[in-house]
XYZ file of C-alpha atoms in Angstrom:
774
model
C 82.500 70.840 34.247
C 84.294 69.401 37.345
C 85.775 66.011 37.066
C 83.871 63.026 37.814
C 84.534 61.844 41.613
C 84.716 58.071 42.045
C 82.054 56.872 44.520
C 83.419 54.690 47.295
C 83.078 50.786 46.495
C 80.367 50.480 49.566
C 78.314 53.233 48.604
C 74.790 52.352 47.639
C 73.575 52.680 44.103
C 71.384 55.963 44.984
C 74.323 57.796 46.153
C 76.164 57.304 42.791
C 73.013 58.249 41.213
C 72.505 61.412 43.080
C 76.267 62.214 42.608
C 76.012 61.860 38.965
C 72.687 64.059 38.963
C 74.521 66.946 40.298
C 76.984 67.060 37.803
C 74.963 67.078 34.533
C 72.871 69.973 33.527
C 68.797 69.525 33.402
C 67.165 68.705 30.310
C 64.052 70.533 29.246
C 62.040 67.284 30.541
C 63.769 67.478 33.978
C 62.653 71.008 33.935
C 59.023 70.342 32.977
C 58.744 67.470 35.117
C 60.245 69.050 38.305
C 58.215 72.514 37.947
C 54.815 70.718 37.454
C 55.633 68.790 40.626
C 56.549 71.804 42.352
C 53.542 73.518 41.531
C 51.273 70.402 42.403
C 53.173 70.034 45.983
C 52.633 73.897 46.628
C 49.075 73.708 46.015
C 48.768 70.440 48.347
C 51.027 72.500 50.835
C 48.811 75.378 50.804
C 45.695 72.877 51.115
C 47.275 71.384 54.204
C 47.698 74.736 55.922
C 44.101 75.394 55.156
C 43.337 72.184 57.016
C 45.343 73.397 59.882
C 43.453 76.577 60.144
C 40.205 74.719 59.888
C 41.105 72.419 62.713
C 42.195 75.280 64.846
C 38.941 77.011 64.266
C 36.895 73.835 64.975
C 38.968 73.180 68.128
C 38.090 76.725 69.674
C 34.443 76.367 68.673
C 34.289 72.927 70.664
C 35.837 74.607 73.724
C 39.434 73.495 73.259
C 38.973 69.988 74.910
C 41.822 67.754 75.495
C 43.392 66.301 72.493
C 43.091 62.512 73.740
C 43.064 59.609 71.221
C 41.101 57.331 73.574
C 37.609 57.701 74.810
C 37.323 59.088 78.242
C 34.885 60.492 81.121
C 34.823 63.149 83.658
C 35.462 61.974 87.325
C 36.159 65.171 89.016
C 36.015 68.751 88.155
C 38.288 71.279 89.739
C 35.979 74.185 89.107
C 33.370 72.784 91.749
C 35.685 72.700 94.395
C 35.745 75.279 97.369
C 39.025 76.690 95.796
C 38.169 76.307 92.237
C 40.537 75.978 89.422
C 40.592 75.011 85.746
C 41.870 71.434 86.329
C 39.860 68.094 85.913
C 40.472 64.399 86.176
C 39.288 62.055 83.275
C 39.324 58.423 83.258
C 40.446 57.048 80.071
C 37.859 54.166 78.952
C 39.846 51.264 77.787
C 38.570 49.519 74.624
C 37.119 46.122 74.666
C 40.372 44.585 73.371
C 42.482 46.118 75.961
C 40.578 45.561 79.190
C 42.002 47.239 82.219
C 42.938 44.690 85.148
C 41.753 45.782 88.644
C 44.547 43.739 90.365
C 47.247 46.336 88.798
C 47.565 50.049 90.108
C 46.243 52.853 88.270
C 48.473 55.113 86.344
C 47.574 58.878 86.333
C 49.282 61.178 83.437
C 49.524 64.782 84.320
C 50.308 66.884 81.112
C 52.007 70.287 81.096
C 50.685 73.621 81.333
C 53.180 75.574 79.700
C 51.354 77.297 77.002
C 49.748 74.315 75.057
C 46.653 72.638 75.726
C 46.256 69.188 77.331
C 46.898 66.066 75.272
C 50.466 65.475 74.415
C 50.516 62.322 76.978
C 47.997 60.514 75.080
C 46.976 61.912 71.553
C 48.588 58.859 69.567
C 48.075 55.025 70.218
C 52.065 54.899 70.633
C 51.808 57.375 74.054
C 52.303 57.343 78.047
C 48.566 56.416 77.963
C 48.396 53.805 75.230
C 51.499 52.064 76.731
C 49.732 51.881 80.041
C 46.561 50.673 78.627
C 48.310 47.804 76.543
C 50.102 46.769 80.070
C 46.649 46.380 81.523
C 46.861 49.552 84.013
C 43.420 51.286 84.614
C 44.390 54.963 83.203
C 43.397 58.313 84.407
C 44.354 61.664 82.642
C 44.422 65.289 84.555
C 43.210 67.786 81.806
C 42.602 71.598 82.051
C 40.646 74.251 80.445
C 41.862 77.010 78.304
C 40.907 79.676 80.988
C 41.712 79.839 84.849
C 39.391 80.544 87.390
C 39.324 83.908 88.847
C 42.119 84.313 91.465
C 43.334 80.901 90.724
C 46.799 80.085 92.039
C 49.270 77.321 91.692
C 48.542 76.300 95.489
C 44.789 76.059 94.360
C 45.747 73.677 91.654
C 48.375 71.729 93.610
C 45.382 70.898 96.436
C 43.043 70.147 93.169
C 45.458 67.363 92.176
C 45.862 66.088 95.417
C 42.175 65.645 95.634
C 42.195 63.981 92.206
C 45.044 61.380 93.406
C 43.001 60.772 96.384
C 39.862 59.882 94.393
C 42.113 57.674 92.276
C 43.294 55.785 95.061
C 39.971 55.224 96.682
C 38.444 53.679 93.305
C 41.545 51.364 93.251
C 42.122 50.524 96.915
C 41.395 46.690 96.148
C 44.880 46.688 94.330
C 46.710 47.242 97.554
C 48.992 49.831 95.810
C 49.224 53.720 95.245
C 48.689 55.334 91.784
C 51.718 55.716 89.726
C 52.032 59.159 88.276
C 53.527 60.445 85.218
C 54.439 64.116 84.856
C 55.410 65.634 81.750
C 57.574 68.969 81.460
C 55.826 71.606 83.637
C 53.553 68.867 85.416
C 56.990 67.267 86.195
C 58.091 69.446 88.739
C 54.484 70.337 89.966
C 54.035 66.521 90.629
C 57.352 66.424 92.611
C 56.286 69.423 94.702
C 52.679 67.684 95.337
C 54.503 64.542 96.250
C 56.802 66.279 98.632
C 53.763 67.880 100.237
C 51.666 64.793 100.256
C 53.786 61.611 99.772
C 51.056 59.358 101.113
C 49.268 59.567 97.833
C 51.946 58.683 95.570
C 53.292 55.235 94.060
C 56.308 55.518 91.805
C 56.731 59.005 90.006
C 57.980 59.589 86.698
C 58.993 63.051 85.595
C 59.691 63.095 81.787
C 61.341 66.261 80.387
C 60.686 68.340 83.560
C 62.978 71.097 84.595
C 63.885 71.106 88.395
C 67.381 72.652 88.674
C 66.556 75.798 86.686
C 69.959 77.192 86.583
C 71.796 74.343 85.317
C 73.065 73.778 81.990
C 75.594 74.666 79.432
C 75.941 78.058 77.324
C 76.422 76.307 73.958
C 73.702 73.617 74.392
C 70.997 75.331 75.846
C 71.122 79.064 76.073
C 67.372 79.683 76.887
C 67.979 80.087 80.527
C 69.864 83.472 79.579
C 67.252 84.925 77.773
C 65.274 86.456 80.616
C 68.176 88.259 81.648
C 68.693 90.772 79.200
C 65.602 92.823 79.947
C 66.120 92.403 83.864
C 64.192 89.178 84.834
C 60.500 88.400 85.809
C 58.950 91.755 85.788
C 58.167 91.415 82.157
C 55.924 88.382 82.675
C 53.949 90.328 85.413
C 53.539 93.087 83.045
C 52.136 90.829 80.376
C 49.477 89.487 82.840
C 48.700 92.846 83.922
C 48.149 93.968 80.393
C 45.818 91.091 80.123
C 43.743 92.059 83.203
C 45.219 89.250 85.162
C 45.517 86.751 82.279
C 48.730 85.637 81.038
C 48.694 84.468 77.333
C 50.289 80.812 76.723
C 50.998 81.976 73.256
C 54.020 83.953 74.612
C 55.677 80.892 76.097
C 55.019 78.640 72.905
C 56.538 81.615 70.700
C 59.655 81.512 73.315
C 59.867 77.592 72.360
C 59.999 78.485 68.700
C 62.366 81.307 69.020
C 65.026 78.516 70.319
C 65.295 76.934 66.784
C 64.486 79.268 64.226
C 65.483 77.007 61.417
C 62.947 74.605 62.089
C 60.338 77.019 63.112
C 60.672 79.347 59.932
C 61.869 76.666 57.689
C 62.159 73.082 58.274
C 58.787 72.181 59.286
C 57.347 73.827 56.490
C 60.019 72.596 54.050
C 59.463 69.127 54.918
C 55.669 69.425 54.531
C 56.166 70.768 51.049
C 58.765 68.406 49.868
C 57.000 65.412 51.297
C 53.395 66.886 51.173
C 51.895 63.202 50.032
C 52.912 61.471 53.111
C 53.921 64.172 55.576
C 50.706 66.080 55.745
C 48.669 63.619 58.099
C 51.649 63.782 60.754
C 51.931 67.689 60.165
C 48.138 68.102 60.703
C 48.219 65.860 63.928
C 50.893 67.441 65.470
C 49.660 70.950 64.852
C 46.283 70.355 66.490
C 48.138 70.290 69.604
C 50.818 72.801 69.019
C 48.337 75.309 67.978
C 46.402 75.421 71.058
C 47.246 78.351 73.526
C 46.018 78.279 77.193
C 46.017 81.040 79.578
C 47.299 81.367 83.318
C 46.350 84.065 86.006
C 49.199 86.749 86.832
C 49.777 84.879 90.407
C 50.365 81.507 88.552
C 52.811 82.735 85.840
C 54.695 84.947 88.679
C 55.208 81.786 91.056
C 56.373 79.911 88.089
C 58.950 82.342 86.783
C 59.976 84.341 90.379
C 59.826 81.079 92.524
C 61.037 78.536 90.052
C 62.721 79.292 86.847
C 64.404 82.631 88.172
C 64.338 82.016 91.999
C 65.315 78.129 91.751
C 63.682 77.651 95.150
C 62.194 73.964 94.634
C 65.647 71.926 94.832
C 66.708 73.806 97.871
C 63.659 73.506 99.873
C 62.255 77.268 99.671
C 59.187 76.734 97.965
C 56.168 76.615 100.463
C 52.675 75.334 100.568
C 51.128 78.057 103.110
C 53.479 77.830 106.155
C 54.903 74.554 105.306
C 58.202 74.211 103.314
C 58.175 71.736 100.542
C 61.435 69.481 100.814
C 62.017 67.063 98.051
C 63.829 64.957 100.575
C 60.089 63.895 102.017
C 59.150 61.983 98.745
C 59.243 58.413 99.710
C 58.181 56.423 96.642
C 60.862 56.075 93.833
C 61.318 58.880 91.548
C 61.949 57.936 87.707
C 63.462 60.746 85.869
C 63.326 60.718 81.918
C 65.491 62.992 80.140
C 67.514 63.423 76.872
C 70.734 64.684 75.375
C 68.728 66.183 72.740
C 66.699 68.432 74.560
C 67.317 71.820 74.343
C 64.408 72.889 76.342
C 64.834 70.699 79.411
C 68.724 69.516 79.146
C 69.992 66.978 81.173
C 71.594 69.018 83.743
C 68.294 70.841 84.317
C 66.453 67.261 84.758
C 69.030 65.816 87.236
C 71.169 68.304 89.039
C 68.208 68.567 91.627
C 69.244 65.410 92.863
C 73.035 66.980 93.919
C 71.426 70.026 95.300
C 68.836 68.087 97.456
C 70.895 64.977 98.682
C 74.599 65.922 98.297
C 75.857 62.435 98.592
C 74.378 59.648 96.911
C 74.814 57.690 100.308
C 72.515 59.738 101.691
C 69.840 58.912 99.245
C 70.355 55.187 100.467
C 70.343 56.193 104.204
C 67.170 57.874 104.135
C 65.416 54.728 102.307
C 64.900 56.737 98.987
C 65.340 55.419 95.570
C 66.054 57.559 92.527
C 66.323 56.257 88.801
C 67.103 58.212 85.980
C 66.877 57.283 81.972
C 68.735 58.913 79.449
C 68.265 59.214 75.811
C 70.978 60.103 73.434
C 69.156 62.483 70.774
C 65.606 62.934 70.728
C 64.168 66.210 71.185
C 61.978 67.570 73.922
C 58.877 67.025 72.195
C 60.116 63.469 71.034
C 60.388 62.570 74.720
C 56.352 62.887 74.800
C 55.492 62.021 71.265
C 58.015 60.099 69.821
C 56.604 56.708 68.544
C 59.782 54.821 69.025
C 60.351 56.274 72.525
C 56.834 55.272 73.463
C 57.669 51.595 72.055
C 61.092 51.408 73.845
C 61.640 53.476 76.893
C 58.012 54.214 78.052
C 57.339 50.827 77.526
C 60.114 49.508 79.533
C 59.389 51.894 82.387
C 55.858 50.895 82.807
C 56.626 47.190 82.600
C 59.446 47.617 85.006
C 57.330 48.992 88.057
C 57.519 46.117 90.100
C 61.191 46.000 90.017
C 61.681 49.758 90.353
C 59.948 49.550 93.454
C 61.888 46.417 94.664
C 65.069 48.123 94.147
C 67.334 48.802 97.199
C 67.592 52.479 98.075
C 69.996 54.370 96.034
C 70.711 56.277 92.928
C 70.509 54.322 89.530
C 70.661 54.897 85.837
C 68.305 52.444 83.857
C 70.160 51.073 80.929
C 68.230 49.053 78.173
C 69.868 46.723 75.724
C 68.400 45.274 72.763
C 68.210 41.390 72.729
C 68.883 41.345 69.028
C 71.969 39.179 68.146
C 72.213 37.890 71.564
C 71.124 34.182 72.434
C 68.415 33.565 74.901
C 69.611 34.013 78.252
C 68.713 32.463 81.504
C 65.637 33.423 83.194
C 64.839 35.562 79.766
C 61.000 34.496 80.610
C 61.229 36.893 83.454
C 61.977 39.664 81.035
C 59.602 39.074 77.813
C 60.149 41.639 75.051
C 62.775 42.922 72.947
C 65.121 44.410 75.991
C 66.897 43.603 79.053
C 66.960 46.058 81.744
C 69.783 46.722 84.430
C 70.093 49.452 86.839
C 73.602 50.523 87.124
C 74.832 52.545 90.613
C 75.651 56.080 90.157
C 76.987 58.501 92.196
C 76.833 62.389 92.279
C 80.114 62.546 90.221
C 78.304 60.754 87.565
C 75.703 63.430 87.215
C 78.253 66.164 87.360
C 80.140 64.652 84.417
C 77.170 64.718 82.233
C 77.796 68.514 81.781
C 81.281 69.164 80.382
C 80.757 73.030 81.181
C 80.420 72.481 84.879
C 78.547 74.281 87.375
C 80.578 77.521 87.779
C 78.195 79.444 85.552
C 75.411 78.857 87.944
C 76.824 81.716 90.161
C 75.756 84.244 87.649
C 72.398 83.157 87.826
C 72.146 83.823 91.580
C 73.274 87.343 91.042
C 70.543 87.579 88.024
C 67.719 86.294 90.621
C 68.614 89.078 92.974
C 68.404 91.672 90.404
C 65.297 90.336 88.852
C 63.662 90.143 92.600
C 64.616 94.093 92.917
C 62.907 94.806 89.514
C 59.975 92.920 90.151
C 59.495 94.663 93.452
C 59.952 97.898 91.738
C 57.394 97.134 89.144
C 54.907 96.016 91.523
C 55.046 99.024 93.668
C 55.265 101.962 91.059
C 54.148 100.332 87.649
C 51.498 97.738 88.480
C 48.629 100.180 90.027
C 48.846 102.389 86.831
C 48.980 99.578 84.318
C 46.071 97.718 86.121
C 43.946 100.913 86.213
C 43.851 100.997 82.350
C 43.946 97.133 81.692
C 40.505 95.628 80.272
C 40.000 91.849 79.795
C 38.473 92.585 76.524
C 41.315 94.451 75.210
C 43.565 91.689 76.399
C 41.489 89.032 74.306
C 41.599 91.108 71.365
C 45.438 91.650 71.689
C 45.762 87.888 72.197
C 43.613 87.177 68.595
C 46.199 89.550 67.035
C 49.202 87.447 68.212
C 51.167 86.089 65.089
C 50.865 82.288 66.115
C 47.067 82.423 66.104
C 47.007 84.796 63.058
C 48.781 82.318 60.944
C 46.082 79.785 61.595
C 43.239 82.264 61.631
C 44.257 83.707 58.133
C 45.065 80.354 56.421
C 41.625 78.629 56.840
C 38.379 78.109 54.572
C 37.522 81.584 55.624
C 40.205 83.146 53.584
C 39.091 84.558 50.336
C 41.607 82.587 48.258
C 40.535 78.929 49.858
C 38.282 77.998 47.084
C 41.031 78.644 44.633
C 43.438 76.820 46.657
C 40.993 73.982 47.007
C 40.313 73.621 43.330
C 44.357 73.364 42.354
C 44.742 71.055 45.366
C 41.989 68.806 43.774
C 43.347 69.120 40.293
C 46.935 68.357 41.694
C 45.735 65.119 43.162
C 43.883 63.993 40.075
C 47.260 64.599 38.063
C 49.625 64.195 40.165
C 53.242 64.200 38.535
C 56.238 62.289 39.909
C 59.786 63.230 39.482
C 62.347 61.002 38.963
C 65.171 60.460 41.760
C 67.974 61.322 39.165
C 66.638 65.001 38.242
C 69.274 67.300 39.145
C 66.833 70.017 40.111
C 65.927 67.829 43.192
C 69.575 67.987 44.214
C 69.558 71.908 43.824
C 66.422 71.832 46.260
C 68.201 69.856 48.753
C 71.027 72.105 48.614
C 68.757 75.141 48.935
C 67.453 73.539 51.974
C 70.628 72.987 53.570
C 71.531 76.315 52.826
C 68.638 77.865 54.548
C 69.152 75.739 57.529
C 72.878 76.650 57.677
C 72.271 80.192 57.570
C 69.354 80.403 60.138
C 71.569 78.136 62.459
C 74.409 80.409 62.212
C 72.193 83.474 62.815
C 70.778 81.334 65.912
C 74.244 80.757 67.298
C 75.351 84.416 66.629
C 72.061 85.660 68.664
C 72.686 83.016 71.454
C 76.550 83.724 71.812
C 75.413 87.674 72.154
C 72.797 86.599 74.832
C 75.161 84.684 76.724
C 78.098 87.285 76.501
C 75.737 90.070 77.390
C 74.306 88.239 80.654
C 77.963 87.419 81.689
C 79.339 91.107 81.012
C 76.256 92.592 82.754
C 75.832 90.078 85.774
C 79.510 88.994 86.156
C 81.673 89.901 88.719
C 82.879 93.028 86.853
C 79.496 94.095 86.339
C 76.118 93.605 88.751
C 77.568 90.956 90.340
C 79.750 93.040 92.208
C 76.881 94.595 94.008
C 74.744 91.613 94.107
C 77.078 88.854 94.922
C 76.222 85.122 94.359
C 75.147 82.919 97.228
C 76.917 79.866 98.118
C 76.246 76.998 95.726
C 73.501 74.856 96.631
C 75.421 71.928 96.001
C 77.706 73.175 98.915
C 74.795 73.382 101.221
C 73.428 69.984 100.400
C 76.828 68.200 101.008
C 77.140 69.693 104.515
C 73.725 68.529 105.005
C 74.399 65.120 103.785
C 77.458 64.635 105.840
C 75.743 65.416 108.979
C 73.015 62.998 107.976
C 75.250 60.317 107.226
C 76.962 60.641 110.161
C 73.927 60.540 112.313
C 72.720 57.477 110.409
C 76.173 55.791 111.033
C 75.957 56.370 114.541
C 72.289 54.910 114.799
C 73.119 51.949 112.681
C 76.502 50.945 114.334
C 74.485 49.906 117.273
C 72.421 47.419 114.966
C 74.899 46.307 112.680
C 75.086 42.647 114.174
C 71.623 42.514 114.627
C 69.522 40.222 112.469
C 69.847 36.606 111.149
C 69.602 34.812 108.139
C 67.288 36.892 105.999
C 69.357 40.059 106.929
C 72.741 38.440 106.196
C 71.440 37.062 102.689
C 70.364 40.606 101.582
C 73.806 42.068 102.850
C 75.518 39.493 100.695
C 73.329 40.275 97.703
C 73.783 44.320 98.086
C 77.361 43.757 98.524
C 77.626 41.301 95.352
C 75.685 43.656 93.314
C 77.408 46.862 94.300
C 80.851 44.605 93.139
C 79.232 44.143 89.761
C 78.074 47.774 89.805
C 74.074 46.770 88.728
C 71.003 45.113 89.671
C 69.403 43.019 86.695
C 65.745 43.050 86.162
C 65.724 39.207 85.870
C 67.593 39.117 89.139
C 65.084 40.949 91.238
C 62.164 39.241 89.451
C 63.955 35.844 90.307
C 64.334 36.696 94.089
C 60.417 37.263 94.147
C 59.869 33.752 92.900
C 62.458 32.222 95.248
C 60.815 33.982 98.269
C 57.392 32.360 96.992
C 58.640 28.828 96.763
C 57.028 26.481 99.352
C 60.253 24.387 99.576
C 61.954 27.206 101.368
C 60.807 26.140 104.746
C 62.051 22.585 104.205
C 65.350 23.770 102.871
C 65.866 25.937 106.168
C 65.203 29.281 104.309
C 62.757 31.252 106.648
C 59.242 31.482 104.981
C 56.737 34.394 105.093
C 59.568 37.099 104.931
C 59.027 40.619 103.570
C 62.129 40.391 101.628
C 61.578 43.874 99.840
C 61.265 45.278 103.028
C 64.463 43.509 104.668
C 66.378 44.424 101.428
C 65.621 48.142 101.898
C 66.396 48.088 105.420
C 69.884 46.382 104.929
C 70.666 48.848 102.100
C 70.465 51.698 104.676
C 73.009 50.047 106.828
C 75.387 49.126 104.142
C 75.174 52.524 102.904
C 76.992 54.201 105.669
C 78.679 51.208 107.427
C 79.544 48.915 104.320
C 82.682 47.057 105.697
C 81.158 46.802 109.533
C 78.049 45.227 107.446
C 79.924 42.612 106.113
C 82.301 41.978 109.146
C 78.985 41.240 111.109
C 77.911 38.398 108.739
C 80.153 35.900 110.958
C 78.204 36.756 113.803
C 74.598 37.078 112.130
C 75.386 33.218 110.285
C 76.806 31.219 113.376
C 77.576 28.090 111.784
C 78.988 26.880 108.533
C 75.637 25.386 107.225
C 74.036 28.435 107.568
C 76.765 30.659 106.115
C 76.585 28.383 102.978
C 72.827 28.501 102.722
C 72.782 32.047 102.865
C 75.567 32.384 100.050
C 73.682 29.646 98.011
C 70.443 31.842 97.954
C 72.283 35.013 96.970
C 74.121 33.450 94.163
C 70.918 32.189 93.014
C 69.437 35.681 92.852
C 72.470 37.007 91.321
C 72.307 34.208 88.833
C 75.969 33.633 89.265
C 75.745 30.054 91.012
C 77.228 28.341 87.790
C 80.540 29.999 88.203
C 81.026 30.359 92.190
C 84.509 28.671 91.324
C 85.564 31.829 89.935
C 82.835 34.390 90.400
C 82.630 37.591 88.641
C 81.973 39.318 91.958
C 85.187 40.011 94.162
C 83.023 40.661 97.133
C 81.535 37.240 96.618
C 84.828 35.633 96.139
C 85.970 37.351 99.243
C 83.028 36.294 101.517
C 83.488 32.632 100.101
C 86.770 32.544 101.672
C 85.904 34.773 105.000
C 83.112 32.563 105.685
C 84.788 29.089 105.309
C 82.134 28.098 102.576
C 82.960 25.356 100.253
C 82.211 26.321 96.634
C 80.698 22.929 95.601
C 78.557 22.861 98.288
C 77.054 26.215 97.882
C 76.600 25.389 94.134
C 74.665 22.347 94.944
C 72.435 24.434 97.258
C 72.035 26.943 94.827
C 71.039 24.597 92.230
C 68.659 22.993 94.340
C 66.575 26.142 94.961
C 66.631 27.204 91.371
C 66.141 23.719 89.613
C 62.146 23.964 90.342
C 62.147 27.243 88.362
C 63.961 25.941 85.542
C 60.839 25.364 83.820
C 59.409 28.547 82.071
C 57.448 30.807 84.531
C 55.168 34.041 83.605
C 56.720 37.145 83.947
C 55.194 39.029 87.067
C 53.730 41.698 85.039
C 51.977 41.773 81.452
C 53.954 43.096 78.995
C 52.940 45.439 75.903
C 54.229 42.778 73.226
C 55.400 39.074 73.106
C 58.866 38.143 73.307
C 60.344 37.983 69.880
C 62.625 35.377 68.654
C 66.486 36.644 68.264
C 69.165 35.898 65.835
C 71.797 33.356 67.733
C 74.912 35.065 68.256
C 77.949 34.782 70.630
C 76.530 33.400 74.128
C 77.169 35.630 77.002
C 79.096 33.931 79.656
C 76.875 32.017 82.369
C 77.985 34.370 85.138
C 76.281 37.513 83.107
C 73.017 35.080 83.727
């Protein structure tokens, strides 16, 4: 027996107990107890799998409706349109205790059609739909049926979704704002394309876990992008659709997702159910209801997705078309919010964000064009957790929905939205403008910041340019030489029969109450519940069980790594410069094309604004000071922007010499365009825009109040503000007095501009932040 190891003094008691159990042999009582529990868990495990099969069959019998947790009603059915499609618009009916506020803009959730059925955005209370309902927004949901309409194309779907947004906008015209749209995964890039084609229909667009730069990524983190290269590209998707008589089975896509992580697919999710069956079964069954729904596409739809998007990568570079019109992502006018995660191996962070580089080329071009892009990054959550994670819904989704007013007020530019917990932090000034558990700020970002998120860089994308060319050639060959023969023998009934034999369907069909062994399993499960045995934590066989689990996961992970490494090496060898890349040379990187466009656009904008740089008065000067100050600090705070709105509404402003009835948001956005391309000239013009000392001090006072730095103007944290105080000849004490006269009327608590999903909580007192930080 090995010598006893000492536990660290800080180790919890359970650790010491487990360590001790690992070192002793099991007693007969340990064996009896463990195997009785294991047998009962096995019966309950099989019982849960029968429940899964029953739920699958019942869902099919009901026509596979959307798995929404909330009551809903049909508003529009795409099947009735001139160009029919299988999409429909639902209105989520709010419960009596969560009435919708008609003065708030509607929110539309669009679920992905990537193999699974609809419902991921709203099949739990803590979901995108649930968060929006608790915030008081009228909520709509875009759903779809299992089978597409004959001849349906993605263009038909896009036009139907445009009709849906027109209907939502017409129903809520009184709120004076366009709908907020949430696009999950595949629906994210679909909504981006629609927003570019019909920007007048959209308010802020949130794209969640959505791939937009399909060639981007890292070989060690997301090798999925190499998978299709081994067999020559997209022609296999066309063959699968033709064998189904113009029907592509979504089960193939789901199977691809499952192959990404065989340790979870083959072992971990079932081991977790078996080992924790008493508590895990409800969660397992709830998720499997959605995961086990497989929907179909037409051949035209899957070909557009794989040829034009995933392999062709044509969306970010503006080569995707809606008829005769090119879809240019630069045409999107409303703010775009991108939510991605470093733990997502299906849509890794570079795939979610690199379109910004390939479309705009330079962050200054984003601001010069008057556009706002915000991204939010999570450290670890996986792809599905972005949509269904309860903690994600209560944190990131909650803060995104409750920050819509601020996101629309942000000056044009590129930002990262950062959340900071209020726990342990003393209550800050103007905390009433940001109720809840988190403070939010928007940090200025550059294209280099996005590039730095991928340690492997973008050199590998040249490989995928060659793969795309080979894939296009193979697709042409298949369509010209093989497709006529395949279609001549294909039959819809044969395709449906083959689909029913897919392993993902069979495992659910075979384990249900229709199975011969089902009555025996049900009887054993009832007996197990009636005589449930519990195992003591110190049982050494539990430790053996955990070691088996760890070994299985490690072995399967090792096999996955070997498989992925082989796929990467094969793709590099076959399509690299020593292989087919020599004949199919890669095109110039999209980022270079975008940088060239951005350079020209910035120069054109610079020439235009230089003629206007000295135009404007007090309001324009204040906005320039705020923009310069926030840029030097590096971020905008949510409280600052809400405070600015309150200051703009103060009746006393007219008496204090501050112009009344000014659209400050519009002015701020206009000045952001100027300061983005001529920052030095914009600040130098302040002296002519503010002709006297009194006006300069009032402008600095209002800017300081908005930035929440007026208590420390003697030593401001913004170097730019310190510079301007000297350049404009302002007296710090007079500026402080003016700023405090503006904010004094607001020192009493004021309500937040938007309702929140939960009340502010009391925090433990800690070290107070410096007043300069607000």
